[in-house]
Amino acid sequence: MKQRGAIGWLKHDVTHRGVTAWALALAIFAFYVVLYWGDDARGVNPFDRLAWLLHLGTRGQAGAKWTFYGALYTLAVTLGGVAFLRKYGHNRYQVIRTIVVIVVQATLAFSVPLIMKMAGHPEHYFSYLWPLKMYYFEPGFIRHNPAPLVLWSFIGSLVLAPLLALRYGKRWYCSWVCGCGGLANTAGDSFRHLSDKSEKAWRFEKVAIYSTLVICVVTTSVVLASAFVQGSHPQLDLWSEKLRTNYGLIVSSLLSGIIGVAAYPIGGTRVWCRYFCPMAAVLGIFQRAGRFRIRVKEDQCISCGMCSEHCEMGIDVRAYAQANESFTRASCVGCGMCAEVCPRGVLKLENTHTKDPQEKLVQLRLRK
Amino acid sequence: MAARRVVIIGNGVAGITAALDIRARDDRAEITVVSDESDYFIARTALMYALMDKLPRKGLEPYERHVYDRQRITRVRGRCVDLSAKSRTVTLADGAKLPWDALVIATGARARALDVPGISEVKSGVVNFVSLSDLDACEALIPSTRRAVVVGGGLIGVELVESLVHHRLPTTFVAREKWYWPAGLCREEGELVAAHIRKRGADLRIEETISSVSVDGSGRVSGVTLGSGDSVPCELFGVAIGVEPDVEWLARCESAPVIDRGVVVDEHLRTSVDGVWAIGDCAVVRSANRSVYEPIWYTAKRHGAFVARQLTGSKERYVPPVFVNSAKFFELEYTTVGDAGELGARSLYLSLPNKEVTVRLIERDGALSAFNAIGSRWDTTVIARWIDEQRSIDWVRSHLREAQFDVEFGRARIERMVERELEVRQ
């Protein structure tokens, strides 16, 4: 039941798909449309002008809108993070995680690339890896960047990310480092409960996210192949260019930016992360094979459903908890909120899971 | 052979656990669940979260609705009014008769009524907090309420108080005991919890009672008078002084089972009527030396699973494991393991300075008999094992860390705890 008064109404309405929620979603959608496609005939965006006004770029400098966007995003993560810390300050996992997310956003995802750009280098986002950044394996990128950056992209994407996911689960990235997760868990926190918990949504999730991953791998392969054969197959170059452009438009701009953020008040904070993000798909596969799990304390669940309600990935945590099943789901980003809101302290995130050989045997027998 | 017809009266956690577990073990049984309260099983443990807008109504349902069809569990909405062992039927209020080969009574408990002068005049404004209709009543009354009073210093009372405080209602919380909830807390912990409840905005009155209730012209509650003589105006009066088995209807039945407070059952949870079992908050389990009535979630769920095994061939006896319960007082989580009801026992009381974190180890015959903790999380399975193994409290003290269940980075610092040896006072 909502609280009384206008504030009570607004708090409920905006977080329960009311009129204000739809208005907010539309406003965010419009913001992104203007940001991406609102350049006038001279190639100047209204947000370029705003950026100049705010001294976020020299007057007349093209692309200043991205500096403005980065600053706005960082501000949202910081302010949302402070509000989140005030609410969950008693939980040290949440405190440390949130501080890390804010710091990563403010440095690796914002000020570091900005400083690089100001110093005349091409900007580089250390906190993003393949498959989120498609072009890290392309010869163009490799040729034009200093060796340490190239090395970081390769080692980070192919070695570090999978290893850390095996050891700690995908959370090390999805809810400690990534900017998408960062915004979701800070400014977006009051919308986390809107994720769809039904089995139907889970089935769609599996189809959608692995399809994006396949598309992502195909696009990367075609672009790489085209670069290696160096113009001897013009048809391949054409495909490569087409795939690259479409992937950029549909996956990077439309799904991760526009749909991802504008859907907060309607579908919850992790629409992009749950259904589409190829990085989450890769990390999820390693998570399933690794040591991370959510442990369920035996016979202590009271089925209240607070865990499921607060799961931004739409995992029906209660279904596992009331059945006394510790579990690892590929989609779990390890935000730790199920454990935080559980009124009986039944859930615990842990990295120590090793499959008991006995347990494996029993499973094998059951399968027969 | 025809499939066995199992009728379960009550769709609470005991009844639904029984239904699902019977299905898991018997593919052919015809399972019918009768409920007067709701179409689908709801977790009454979450009523407070619905009242505070932290859960939608549908979020109260622990299973997706299609589960009942998939598991071929027939749901019937209605109230049972008669039970016949001769014809093996139950009769619903609308006259319909349900035949059974096995009958499970899982009607649960209802709120105990408060008997004070003036309460019979009340037409509206008095609420309990154990059923879906209580939630409806609270939601209907809160908008027209300026002040609230809740009586009953137990676990349901504090949930209702937290919900009312959430709705910014000045709330007086009346508990008659010497300190807050002596049924589960020793004095030191009781005082700590009381201070926490007050800090969170409720006006907690200890060693206080309700002496009368007054109503306005329309019959709505307008205030209460306390035992100390204070009168507190209020438009909502919550009564949470415990629950009692909901079995009145059974006594009037053609084949009434033996009732003593609740439906009396033996160590197989069988009632005195052949083919009829009783489980959960309506059942009193009687064994050779004692009678146990434990109206808590965990017990009801365990009964449900047990009766499912009984109905599908098991001959085991019901042996309750080490008692475990948990609760939350506003922000303070509480865990208890074992039997703490011992007066004058030696106990070790550990607390973190300036924090609302305590652990108490209670000893009986040189071994740990009970463990109570506030403000931190513990693996109850490990502690129950220690009690079973009769570990000494000094051994437990030095192994405490193995049972911690706090969030990562958030482990309660046992090594910084201040230790005192205390007698358990009551």
Short mmCIF file of C-alpha atoms in Angstrom, two decimals, chain A residues 1-4 7 11-12 15-16 90-94 96-97 171 176 193 197-200 203 295-306 309-310 316 318-319 321-324 336 339-351, chain B residues 41 43 45-46 49-56 58-64 66-67 70 138-140 142-146 159 166-169 297-298 301 324-328 331 333 335 377-381 404-410 413:
data_model
loop_
_atom_site.label_atom_id
_atom_site.label_comp_id
_atom_site.label_asym_id
_atom_site.label_seq_id
_atom_site.Cartn_x
_atom_site.Cartn_y
_atom_site.Cartn_z
CA MET A 1 0.00 0.00 0.00
CA LYS A 2 1.38 3.39 -0.98
CA GLN A 3 2.15 6.07 1.55
CA ARG A 4 -0.20 8.97 1.97
CA ILE A 7 4.86 12.42 -2.30
CA LYS A 11 6.86 7.53 -5.14
CA HIS A 12 4.43 4.72 -5.91
CA THR A 15 8.09 3.04 -9.45
CA HIS A 16 4.97 1.07 -10.40
CA HIS A 90 24.67 -0.98 7.04
CA ASN A 91 25.72 -3.59 4.47
CA ARG A 92 29.47 -3.51 3.85
CA TYR A 93 29.28 -5.53 0.65
CA GLN A 94 26.95 -2.92 -0.80
CA ILE A 96 32.32 -1.30 -1.00
CA ARG A 97 30.71 -2.37 -4.26
CA ARG A 171 29.68 -9.81 -10.70
CA TRP A 176 31.48 -3.75 -9.74
CA HIS A 193 11.81 -4.70 -8.81
CA LYS A 197 10.18 -12.94 -12.88
CA SER A 198 8.06 -15.35 -14.89
CA GLU A 199 9.40 -18.53 -16.46
CA LYS A 200 8.31 -17.10 -19.80
CA ARG A 203 12.90 -18.55 -21.71
CA ARG A 295 24.11 -20.35 -1.00
CA VAL A 296 20.79 -21.06 0.64
CA LYS A 297 20.69 -21.72 4.36
CA GLU A 298 18.79 -24.92 4.92
CA ASP A 299 15.14 -24.82 6.00
CA GLN A 300 15.20 -21.15 6.89
CA CYS A 301 13.30 -19.53 4.01
CA ILE A 302 9.90 -18.09 4.90
CA SER A 303 8.90 -17.67 1.22
CA CYS A 304 8.24 -13.96 1.68
CA GLY A 305 9.50 -13.21 -1.82
CA MET A 306 11.55 -10.11 -1.05
CA GLU A 309 11.05 -8.95 -5.92
CA HIS A 310 14.42 -7.22 -5.60
CA ASP A 316 12.91 -16.13 -8.98
CA ARG A 318 12.54 -17.54 -3.74
CA ALA A 319 11.95 -20.66 -5.84
CA ALA A 321 15.46 -20.59 -1.40
CA GLN A 322 12.23 -22.29 -0.39
CA ALA A 323 13.44 -25.53 -2.00
CA ASN A 324 16.76 -25.34 -0.08
CA GLY A 336 23.84 -9.03 -3.50
CA ALA A 339 20.86 -11.39 0.49
CA GLU A 340 20.47 -7.80 1.72
CA VAL A 341 16.67 -7.74 1.76
CA CYS A 342 16.16 -11.29 3.02
CA PRO A 343 14.57 -10.75 6.43
CA ARG A 344 15.91 -14.07 7.69
CA GLY A 345 19.45 -13.89 6.32
CA VAL A 346 18.97 -17.07 4.32
CA LEU A 347 21.06 -16.14 1.27
CA LYS A 348 24.78 -15.66 0.91
CA LEU A 349 26.94 -14.92 -2.11
CA GLU A 350 30.09 -16.98 -2.13
CA ASN A 351 33.04 -17.88 -4.35
CA PHE B 41 -1.24 -20.00 -1.53
CA ALA B 43 3.07 -16.29 2.29
CA THR B 45 5.11 -13.93 6.47
CA ALA B 46 5.16 -11.23 3.80
CA TYR B 49 5.91 -6.07 2.97
CA ALA B 50 2.68 -5.81 1.00
CA LEU B 51 1.39 -3.30 3.53
CA MET B 52 4.59 -1.27 3.10
CA ASP B 53 4.42 -1.36 -0.72
CA LYS B 54 7.59 -3.39 -0.95
CA LEU B 55 5.72 -6.26 -2.59
CA PRO B 56 2.71 -6.30 -4.89
CA LYS B 58 0.89 -11.16 -6.42
CA GLY B 59 4.37 -11.14 -4.94
CA LEU B 60 2.88 -12.76 -1.85
CA GLU B 61 2.37 -15.95 -3.84
CA PRO B 62 5.40 -18.25 -3.48
CA TYR B 63 4.57 -20.24 -6.62
CA GLU B 64 3.59 -19.08 -10.07
CA HIS B 66 0.39 -22.30 -13.37
CA VAL B 67 2.22 -24.59 -10.92
CA ARG B 70 0.90 -28.41 -13.87
CA CYS B 138 -5.33 -2.44 7.44
CA GLU B 139 -5.19 -0.94 3.96
CA ALA B 140 -8.79 0.23 4.25
CA ILE B 142 -4.83 3.48 7.33
CA PRO B 143 -5.91 6.42 5.14
CA SER B 144 -8.39 7.55 7.81
CA THR B 145 -6.07 6.90 10.73
CA ARG B 146 -4.11 9.59 12.57
CA GLU B 159 5.68 -6.35 12.06
CA HIS B 166 6.34 3.25 7.63
CA HIS B 167 3.02 4.95 6.90
CA ARG B 168 4.11 7.73 9.27
CA LEU B 169 1.48 6.98 11.86
CA TRP B 297 6.33 -21.28 9.55
CA TYR B 298 9.19 -23.76 9.66
CA LYS B 301 6.35 -26.60 6.39
CA VAL B 324 15.20 -22.97 15.11
CA ASN B 325 13.40 -19.71 14.60
CA SER B 326 14.19 -16.27 13.30
CA ALA B 327 12.60 -12.85 13.20
CA LYS B 328 13.29 -9.26 12.38
CA GLU B 331 16.35 -3.57 11.08
CA GLU B 333 17.74 -9.66 12.57
CA THR B 335 18.19 -15.96 15.13
CA ARG B 377 23.74 -13.73 10.52
CA TRP B 378 24.44 -17.32 11.47
CA ASP B 379 24.32 -20.69 9.80
CA THR B 380 21.65 -22.34 11.89
CA THR B 381 22.50 -25.77 10.47
CA GLN B 404 28.98 -17.00 10.59
CA PHE B 405 26.74 -16.23 7.65
CA ASP B 406 27.14 -12.46 7.25
CA VAL B 407 27.47 -10.77 3.87
CA GLU B 408 30.93 -10.59 2.33
CA PHE B 409 33.13 -7.90 3.97
CA GLY B 410 30.43 -7.57 6.62
CA ARG B 413 33.83 -8.99 14.44
#
